[in-house]
Amino acid sequence: MGVRFRWYSGDPSEIASPQPAPPPGRRLRTLAAFLVVLGTVGGGFYCQARQGLSAARAALQAQVDSEVLALQAGQPQALYDLLDSRYAPWLRYHQQCFAREAAWYAARPGARVIVEAVQLASDRAVARLRLWEDGERTDCVAYWHFRRVDRQWRHTPPTLEAWGAPVALDTAHLSLLAQGPDRSLVAEVAPDLEAFCARLLRFYGGDQEVAGLEERIAIRVLPYGASADGGSIVPSPHLALELWSASERRAILSRDLRLAIARAVFSSLLGSSRPLVRDRWLVEGLATFHAEAWVPEWYGALRRSLADGSYRQYLSLEASGTISRPRELRSLPPDTQSTRPLAYALGEFLTTRYPREQLRALLRAIASGTPGWTAVESVLGITRRDFEAAWRLHLEERYGS
């Protein structure tokens, strides 16, 4: 005889007996119904997420199209209005580089930058972009970061969380800090950079300078926006609005690092961490030439400077450039981006006209406290007026039409 349990509800007047278990078929139907409901709810959430992602992708595509159009049309203010204004160095970088970025897109009127994928997180988004030229898909990919500002997406630099902490890569004379995708690029070019630094030290300082450098030259590749001429800071090539290939990014970063290293070497030879304003024309000239920073677009800039006589202003390089942004931008390093063609041409003139021993003596004289032009007259044996005339002749012979 079986045992039957009786269940009490707590009310002594009510005695409840357990219902017999439903047959297996009913349990399966109940489970199936539950799964259908769960799938319907989950599908609803999934569709909403997909719709939200599609809407964000469309909004970001419109944002990207506006940036490309502003660059192709050469409208700087239209571009700046699309950038996140909370980051002053970020704005500074794109103001300094607008001519370069605009020229790149103007040369590609058939280019489209397509948003292929989007990652959303709160008020931020990361878009994977691909360059299409004349209807053809290319291998050029970039990741642009955006922040929602007043319900509008604005192009912004990456966050520390997205890029990761900086990692130092040390060589005999250099300490290179990089993070995110810049780390692999720096690792690839580090051996060549070390050889360049040692060669430059030996050329101008002799073996004692190579052996006697007390501290490594520290340079950081910064992905959050920085002045392109920020001394020991080099902007990441991933900040650029051009959709460069991986090899192009590596070559551009290598060039910018060589320029930063050359500046640091010449500043060290002059006995200071940064060149004095009065000596900047000389340091920039030698550094830009030895860094092999030449780009073909500079031909046109040098011809224009010859035509309008603006090349003379370079020999008094003190201007900080013009900028119409918040007050904090005034504390950033000066903008010499537009003067780099002249700097290169001056370095070329000096190194082809004067032997290494004279240039070494010139640097030693300035390091001892002699003003730059006084040192030029005493060491190179030429007045400023005659120096300017000789440089103009070099520009006409080398870059004149």
mmCIF file with all atom_site columns, C-alpha atoms in Angstrom, residues 49-64 113-130 141-148 153:
data_model
loop_
_atom_site.group_PDB
_atom_site.id
_atom_site.type_symbol
_atom_site.label_atom_id
_atom_site.label_alt_id
_atom_site.label_comp_id
_atom_site.label_asym_id
_atom_site.label_entity_id
_atom_site.label_seq_id
_atom_site.pdbx_PDB_ins_code
_atom_site.Cartn_x
_atom_site.Cartn_y
_atom_site.Cartn_z
_atom_site.occupancy
_atom_site.B_iso_or_equiv
_atom_site.pdbx_formal_charge
_atom_site.auth_seq_id
_atom_site.auth_comp_id
_atom_site.auth_asym_id
_atom_site.auth_atom_id
_atom_site.pdbx_PDB_model_num
ATOM 1  C CA . ALA A 1 49  ? 19.870 46.559 -30.683 1.00 0.00 ? 49  ALA A CA 1
ATOM 2  C CA . ARG A 1 50  ? 20.291 46.016 -34.416 1.00 0.00 ? 50  ARG A CA 1
ATOM 3  C CA . GLN A 1 51  ? 18.111 49.014 -35.157 1.00 0.00 ? 51  GLN A CA 1
ATOM 4  C CA . GLY A 1 52  ? 20.097 51.144 -32.706 1.00 0.00 ? 52  GLY A CA 1
ATOM 5  C CA . LEU A 1 53  ? 23.369 49.966 -34.224 1.00 0.00 ? 53  LEU A CA 1
ATOM 6  C CA . SER A 1 54  ? 22.100 50.645 -37.749 1.00 0.00 ? 54  SER A CA 1
ATOM 7  C CA . ALA A 1 55  ? 20.974 54.130 -36.742 1.00 0.00 ? 55  ALA A CA 1
ATOM 8  C CA . ALA A 1 56  ? 24.363 54.840 -35.155 1.00 0.00 ? 56  ALA A CA 1
ATOM 9  C CA . ARG A 1 57  ? 26.166 53.527 -38.209 1.00 0.00 ? 57  ARG A CA 1
ATOM 10 C CA . ALA A 1 58  ? 24.101 55.761 -40.490 1.00 0.00 ? 58  ALA A CA 1
ATOM 11 C CA . ALA A 1 59  ? 24.730 58.796 -38.270 1.00 0.00 ? 59  ALA A CA 1
ATOM 12 C CA . LEU A 1 60  ? 28.469 58.098 -38.175 1.00 0.00 ? 60  LEU A CA 1
ATOM 13 C CA . GLN A 1 61  ? 28.546 57.613 -41.939 1.00 0.00 ? 61  GLN A CA 1
ATOM 14 C CA . ALA A 1 62  ? 26.964 61.039 -42.350 1.00 0.00 ? 62  ALA A CA 1
ATOM 15 C CA . GLN A 1 63  ? 29.558 62.485 -39.978 1.00 0.00 ? 63  GLN A CA 1
ATOM 16 C CA . VAL A 1 64  ? 32.430 60.875 -41.908 1.00 0.00 ? 64  VAL A CA 1
ATOM 17 C CA . VAL A 1 113 ? 35.310 56.490 -46.726 1.00 0.00 ? 113 VAL A CA 1
ATOM 18 C CA . ILE A 1 114 ? 32.847 53.766 -45.761 1.00 0.00 ? 114 ILE A CA 1
ATOM 19 C CA . VAL A 1 115 ? 31.847 52.849 -42.205 1.00 0.00 ? 115 VAL A CA 1
ATOM 20 C CA . GLU A 1 116 ? 32.121 49.056 -42.218 1.00 0.00 ? 116 GLU A CA 1
ATOM 21 C CA . ALA A 1 117 ? 31.440 48.325 -38.555 1.00 0.00 ? 117 ALA A CA 1
ATOM 22 C CA . VAL A 1 118 ? 30.618 50.150 -35.328 1.00 0.00 ? 118 VAL A CA 1
ATOM 23 C CA . GLN A 1 119 ? 31.212 49.466 -31.650 1.00 0.00 ? 119 GLN A CA 1
ATOM 24 C CA . LEU A 1 120 ? 28.966 51.367 -29.242 1.00 0.00 ? 120 LEU A CA 1
ATOM 25 C CA . ALA A 1 121 ? 29.591 52.059 -25.549 1.00 0.00 ? 121 ALA A CA 1
ATOM 26 C CA . SER A 1 122 ? 27.552 54.648 -23.674 1.00 0.00 ? 122 SER A CA 1
ATOM 27 C CA . ASP A 1 123 ? 28.260 58.034 -25.296 1.00 0.00 ? 123 ASP A CA 1
ATOM 28 C CA . ARG A 1 124 ? 31.191 56.784 -27.375 1.00 0.00 ? 124 ARG A CA 1
ATOM 29 C CA . ALA A 1 125 ? 31.631 54.876 -30.590 1.00 0.00 ? 125 ALA A CA 1
ATOM 30 C CA . VAL A 1 126 ? 34.464 53.373 -32.615 1.00 0.00 ? 126 VAL A CA 1
ATOM 31 C CA . ALA A 1 127 ? 33.990 53.045 -36.365 1.00 0.00 ? 127 ALA A CA 1
ATOM 32 C CA . ARG A 1 128 ? 36.039 50.822 -38.632 1.00 0.00 ? 128 ARG A CA 1
ATOM 33 C CA . LEU A 1 129 ? 36.512 52.688 -41.898 1.00 0.00 ? 129 LEU A CA 1
ATOM 34 C CA . ARG A 1 130 ? 37.696 51.573 -45.311 1.00 0.00 ? 130 ARG A CA 1
ATOM 35 C CA . VAL A 1 141 ? 41.575 50.750 -43.025 1.00 0.00 ? 141 VAL A CA 1
ATOM 36 C CA . ALA A 1 142 ? 41.342 53.135 -40.073 1.00 0.00 ? 142 ALA A CA 1
ATOM 37 C CA . TYR A 1 143 ? 39.546 53.259 -36.741 1.00 0.00 ? 143 TYR A CA 1
ATOM 38 C CA . TRP A 1 144 ? 37.997 56.612 -35.858 1.00 0.00 ? 144 TRP A CA 1
ATOM 39 C CA . HIS A 1 145 ? 36.685 57.409 -32.394 1.00 0.00 ? 145 HIS A CA 1
ATOM 40 C CA . PHE A 1 146 ? 33.589 59.487 -31.708 1.00 0.00 ? 146 PHE A CA 1
ATOM 41 C CA . ARG A 1 147 ? 31.903 61.039 -28.673 1.00 0.00 ? 147 ARG A CA 1
ATOM 42 C CA . ARG A 1 148 ? 28.261 62.087 -28.473 1.00 0.00 ? 148 ARG A CA 1
ATOM 43 C CA . TRP A 1 153 ? 28.568 62.589 -32.845 1.00 0.00 ? 153 TRP A CA 1
#
